[in-house]
Amino acid sequence: MAAILPVGRLARHASLVAAYVLPAVIAWALLGLLVNAAPLSATALILIAVYGVFYGLVEAAGRARPSPPGSTWQVPSAWVLGAPRWRRTMVWGSVLGPGFATRNPYAGFGLLPLAVAAVGDLRYGVLLAAAIGAAHGTGRALALLRDVRVADGANYLQSMLRSMYWRMFDGYALLAVAGLSVMACVYRL
Amino acid sequence: MSWTKAFCAAGAVATGMVVGWAVSGRIAAVAVPAVLIAAANGYSKAYSP
């Protein structure tokens, strides 16, 4: 009975989102601290423009290669096999929430550390990094809740199609950010 | 790359440049889309731990 009560479900969903968001905010804030401690802003802006145009064109054109930078590492099954639900959630949340360790199918993720480095101010850099972590962790947790709700093997082709659309969207977003970065370079350098 | 895609790609870069010019190259113009890309990136990944 308790399992179907909306309040229980809400609490479970909130704890799942928190398990993804909190590690993501901490990991990204640390990255913000690290990359803004050094004067990398100008270099990062130039790299954003180059990276954005290159991978933006690759993704907008629908080409599979070159693959975006990332890792193929996956959570070892031994970490979650036989573990209680709360520990599985904590492990997946800590690893998938920040998004650094596992596979990133879209190149947009690689742009995010550059955007943090481009800030060039420790306080705002950490704030932006934390916001990126919160956004990524929330998105990841909501995607998990979506997949649990509509999990269906017959949707594989639809899922592939959606992935292609997301990739194209990511490509155009990268191109737009590259344009923004060029103008930021023009005004700053 | 088809002409349509090339045109859309050029349009995306041009839009970014116009917005960047309108906000005088402020870094917030890069920061805001970065947060949106992060959210979209997290949401669009397949569930594959």
CSV table of C-alpha atoms in Angstrom, one decimal:
chain,number,residue,atom,x,y,z
A,1,MET,CA,0.0,0.0,0.0
A,2,ALA,CA,2.8,2.4,1.0
A,3,ALA,CA,4.5,1.7,-2.3
A,4,ILE,CA,1.7,3.2,-4.4
A,5,LEU,CA,1.1,6.3,-2.2
A,6,PRO,CA,2.1,9.4,-4.1
A,7,VAL,CA,4.0,10.8,-1.2
A,8,GLY,CA,6.2,7.6,-0.9
A,9,ARG,CA,6.8,7.7,-4.6
A,10,LEU,CA,7.7,11.4,-4.5
A,11,ALA,CA,10.2,10.7,-1.6
A,12,ARG,CA,11.8,7.8,-3.6
A,13,HIS,CA,12.1,10.0,-6.7
A,14,ALA,CA,13.5,12.9,-4.7
A,15,SER,CA,16.1,10.6,-3.0
A,16,LEU,CA,17.1,9.2,-6.4
A,17,VAL,CA,17.5,12.7,-7.9
A,18,ALA,CA,19.5,13.7,-4.8
A,19,ALA,CA,21.8,10.7,-5.1
A,20,TYR,CA,22.6,11.8,-8.7
A,21,VAL,CA,22.7,15.6,-8.1
A,22,LEU,CA,24.8,15.9,-4.9
A,23,PRO,CA,27.9,13.9,-6.1
A,24,ALA,CA,27.6,15.8,-9.5
A,25,VAL,CA,27.6,19.2,-7.8
A,26,ILE,CA,30.5,18.3,-5.6
A,27,ALA,CA,32.6,16.8,-8.4
A,28,TRP,CA,31.9,19.7,-10.8
A,29,ALA,CA,32.5,22.3,-8.1
A,30,LEU,CA,35.9,20.8,-7.5
A,31,LEU,CA,36.7,20.9,-11.2
A,32,GLY,CA,35.6,24.5,-11.2
A,33,LEU,CA,38.0,25.2,-8.4
A,34,LEU,CA,40.8,23.5,-10.2
A,35,VAL,CA,40.5,25.0,-13.7
A,36,ASN,CA,39.8,28.5,-12.5
A,37,ALA,CA,42.9,28.5,-10.2
A,38,ALA,CA,45.0,29.0,-13.3
A,39,PRO,CA,44.6,31.7,-15.9
A,40,LEU,CA,43.1,29.4,-18.6
A,41,SER,CA,40.2,31.6,-19.7
A,42,ALA,CA,41.5,32.9,-23.0
A,43,THR,CA,42.9,29.4,-24.0
A,44,ALA,CA,39.6,27.8,-23.1
A,45,LEU,CA,37.6,30.3,-25.2
A,46,ILE,CA,39.7,29.5,-28.3
A,47,LEU,CA,39.4,25.8,-27.6
A,48,ILE,CA,35.6,26.1,-27.3
A,49,ALA,CA,35.5,27.7,-30.7
A,50,VAL,CA,37.7,25.1,-32.3
A,51,TYR,CA,36.0,22.1,-30.5
A,52,GLY,CA,32.5,23.5,-31.1
A,53,VAL,CA,33.0,24.0,-34.9
A,54,PHE,CA,34.8,20.6,-35.3
A,55,TYR,CA,32.4,18.3,-33.4
A,56,GLY,CA,29.4,20.5,-34.2
A,57,LEU,CA,30.0,19.9,-37.9
A,58,VAL,CA,30.6,16.2,-37.3
A,59,GLU,CA,27.3,15.8,-35.3
A,60,ALA,CA,25.2,18.1,-37.5
A,61,ALA,CA,26.3,16.1,-40.6
A,62,GLY,CA,25.3,12.9,-38.9
A,63,ARG,CA,28.7,11.3,-39.1
A,64,ALA,CA,29.6,8.7,-36.5
A,65,ARG,CA,33.4,9.4,-36.6
A,66,PRO,CA,35.4,10.7,-35.0
A,67,SER,CA,33.8,9.7,-31.7
A,68,PRO,CA,33.6,12.4,-29.0
A,69,PRO,CA,36.2,12.3,-26.3
A,70,GLY,CA,35.2,10.1,-23.4
A,71,SER,CA,35.5,6.8,-21.6
A,72,THR,CA,34.1,3.4,-22.3
A,73,TRP,CA,34.3,2.4,-18.6
A,74,GLN,CA,31.2,0.9,-17.0
A,75,VAL,CA,30.2,0.3,-13.5
A,76,PRO,CA,31.6,-3.1,-12.6
A,77,SER,CA,28.8,-5.5,-11.8
A,78,ALA,CA,30.6,-6.6,-8.6
A,79,TRP,CA,30.0,-3.1,-7.2
A,80,VAL,CA,26.2,-3.5,-7.4
A,81,LEU,CA,25.6,-7.2,-7.5
A,82,GLY,CA,23.7,-8.3,-4.4
A,83,ALA,CA,23.9,-4.9,-2.9
A,84,PRO,CA,20.9,-3.3,-1.2
A,85,ARG,CA,18.9,-0.9,-3.3
A,86,TRP,CA,20.1,2.2,-1.5
A,87,ARG,CA,23.7,1.3,-2.1
A,88,ARG,CA,23.1,0.6,-5.8
A,89,THR,CA,21.5,4.0,-6.1
A,90,MET,CA,24.4,5.6,-4.3
A,91,VAL,CA,27.0,3.9,-6.6
A,92,TRP,CA,25.1,4.7,-9.8
A,93,GLY,CA,24.4,8.2,-8.6
A,94,SER,CA,28.0,8.9,-7.7
A,95,VAL,CA,29.3,7.5,-11.0
A,96,LEU,CA,26.6,8.5,-13.5
A,97,GLY,CA,25.6,11.9,-12.0
A,98,PRO,CA,28.8,13.8,-12.6
A,99,GLY,CA,29.2,12.1,-16.0
A,100,PHE,CA,33.0,12.0,-16.2
A,101,ALA,CA,33.6,8.3,-15.8
A,102,THR,CA,31.1,6.6,-18.2
A,103,ARG,CA,30.4,6.7,-21.9
A,104,ASN,CA,29.3,10.1,-23.3
A,105,PRO,CA,27.6,9.6,-26.7
A,106,TYR,CA,27.4,13.3,-27.5
A,107,ALA,CA,30.3,15.7,-27.9
A,108,GLY,CA,28.6,18.5,-26.0
A,109,PHE,CA,29.8,17.0,-22.7
A,110,GLY,CA,33.4,17.7,-23.6
A,111,LEU,CA,32.6,21.4,-24.1
A,112,LEU,CA,31.5,21.7,-20.5
A,113,PRO,CA,34.9,21.7,-18.7
A,114,LEU,CA,36.1,24.2,-21.3
A,115,ALA,CA,33.1,26.5,-20.5
A,116,VAL,CA,34.0,26.3,-16.8
A,117,ALA,CA,37.6,27.1,-17.5
A,118,ALA,CA,36.5,30.0,-19.7
A,119,VAL,CA,34.9,31.9,-16.8
A,120,GLY,CA,38.3,33.0,-15.4
A,121,ASP,CA,36.9,33.9,-12.0
A,122,LEU,CA,37.2,31.4,-9.1
A,123,ARG,CA,33.8,32.2,-7.5
A,124,TYR,CA,31.7,32.4,-10.7
A,125,GLY,CA,33.7,29.4,-12.1
A,126,VAL,CA,32.7,27.2,-9.2
A,127,LEU,CA,29.1,28.5,-9.4
A,128,LEU,CA,28.9,27.6,-13.1
A,129,ALA,CA,30.5,24.3,-12.5
A,130,ALA,CA,28.1,23.5,-9.7
A,131,ALA,CA,25.1,24.5,-11.9
A,132,ILE,CA,26.4,22.3,-14.7
A,133,GLY,CA,26.8,19.4,-12.2
A,134,ALA,CA,23.2,20.0,-10.9
A,135,ALA,CA,21.8,20.2,-14.5
A,136,HIS,CA,23.6,17.0,-15.6
A,137,GLY,CA,22.8,15.0,-12.5
A,138,THR,CA,19.1,16.1,-12.6
A,139,GLY,CA,18.9,15.2,-16.3
A,140,ARG,CA,20.5,11.8,-15.8
A,141,ALA,CA,18.2,11.0,-12.9
A,142,LEU,CA,15.1,12.1,-14.8
A,143,ALA,CA,16.2,10.0,-17.7
A,144,LEU,CA,16.5,7.0,-15.5
A,145,LEU,CA,13.0,7.6,-14.1
A,146,ARG,CA,11.7,8.0,-17.6
A,147,ASP,CA,13.4,4.7,-18.7
A,148,VAL,CA,12.0,2.8,-15.7
A,149,ARG,CA,8.5,4.1,-16.5
A,150,VAL,CA,8.6,3.3,-20.2
A,151,ALA,CA,11.1,0.4,-20.3
A,152,ASP,CA,10.2,-1.7,-23.4
A,153,GLY,CA,12.4,-3.8,-25.7
A,154,ALA,CA,10.2,-2.9,-28.7
A,155,ASN,CA,11.2,0.7,-28.3
A,156,TYR,CA,14.8,0.1,-29.3
A,157,LEU,CA,14.4,1.5,-32.8
A,158,GLN,CA,12.6,4.6,-31.5
A,159,SER,CA,15.4,5.0,-28.9
A,160,MET,CA,18.0,4.9,-31.7
A,161,LEU,CA,16.1,7.5,-33.7
A,162,ARG,CA,15.8,9.7,-30.7
A,163,SER,CA,19.6,9.4,-30.1
A,164,MET,CA,20.2,10.6,-33.7
A,165,TYR,CA,18.0,13.6,-33.1
A,166,TRP,CA,19.7,14.4,-29.8
A,167,ARG,CA,23.1,14.1,-31.6
A,168,MET,CA,22.0,16.6,-34.3
A,169,PHE,CA,20.6,18.9,-31.6
A,170,ASP,CA,23.9,18.7,-29.8
A,171,GLY,CA,25.8,19.5,-32.9
A,172,TYR,CA,23.9,22.7,-33.6
A,173,ALA,CA,24.1,23.7,-30.0
A,174,LEU,CA,27.9,23.2,-30.2
A,175,LEU,CA,28.0,25.4,-33.3
A,176,ALA,CA,26.0,28.1,-31.7
A,177,VAL,CA,28.3,28.1,-28.6
A,178,ALA,CA,31.3,28.2,-30.9
A,179,GLY,CA,29.9,31.4,-32.4
A,180,LEU,CA,29.3,32.9,-29.0
A,181,SER,CA,32.8,32.0,-28.0
A,182,VAL,CA,34.3,33.7,-31.1
A,183,MET,CA,32.5,36.9,-30.1
A,184,ALA,CA,33.7,36.5,-26.5
A,185,CYS,CA,37.3,36.2,-27.9
A,186,VAL,CA,36.8,39.3,-30.1
A,187,TYR,CA,35.7,41.4,-27.1
A,188,ARG,CA,38.3,39.9,-24.6
A,189,LEU,CA,41.5,39.4,-26.6
B,1,MET,CA,27.2,17.2,-45.8
B,2,SER,CA,24.1,18.4,-47.6
B,3,TRP,CA,23.4,22.0,-48.5
B,4,THR,CA,20.5,22.1,-46.0
B,5,LYS,CA,22.7,20.9,-43.2
B,6,ALA,CA,25.5,23.2,-44.2
B,7,PHE,CA,23.1,26.1,-44.2
B,8,CYS,CA,21.7,25.2,-40.8
B,9,ALA,CA,25.2,24.8,-39.4
B,10,ALA,CA,26.2,28.3,-40.7
B,11,GLY,CA,23.0,29.7,-39.3
B,12,ALA,CA,23.8,28.2,-35.8
B,13,VAL,CA,27.2,29.7,-35.8
B,14,ALA,CA,25.9,33.1,-37.0
B,15,THR,CA,23.1,33.0,-34.4
B,16,GLY,CA,25.7,32.4,-31.7
B,17,MET,CA,27.9,35.3,-33.0
B,18,VAL,CA,24.9,37.7,-33.2
B,19,VAL,CA,23.9,36.8,-29.6
B,20,GLY,CA,27.6,37.1,-28.5
B,21,TRP,CA,27.8,40.6,-30.1
B,22,ALA,CA,24.5,41.6,-28.6
B,23,VAL,CA,25.8,40.8,-25.1
B,24,SER,CA,29.2,42.4,-25.8
B,25,GLY,CA,31.0,39.0,-25.5
B,26,ARG,CA,30.0,38.5,-21.9
B,27,ILE,CA,31.1,35.1,-20.6
B,28,ALA,CA,27.5,34.5,-19.4
B,29,ALA,CA,26.6,34.0,-23.0
B,30,VAL,CA,28.7,30.8,-23.0
B,31,ALA,CA,27.8,29.8,-19.5
B,32,VAL,CA,24.0,29.7,-20.0
B,33,PRO,CA,24.0,27.4,-23.0
B,34,ALA,CA,26.6,25.3,-21.2
B,35,VAL,CA,24.1,24.6,-18.4
B,36,LEU,CA,21.4,23.8,-20.9
B,37,ILE,CA,23.8,21.4,-22.8
B,38,ALA,CA,24.6,19.7,-19.5
B,39,ALA,CA,20.9,19.2,-18.7
B,40,ALA,CA,20.2,17.9,-22.3
B,41,ASN,CA,23.3,15.7,-22.2
B,42,GLY,CA,22.3,14.1,-18.9
B,43,TYR,CA,18.7,13.5,-20.0
B,44,SER,CA,19.5,12.2,-23.5
B,45,LYS,CA,22.0,9.5,-22.4
B,46,ALA,CA,20.7,6.0,-22.6
B,47,TYR,CA,20.5,4.1,-19.3
B,48,SER,CA,23.7,2.0,-19.6
B,49,PRO,CA,25.7,1.9,-16.3
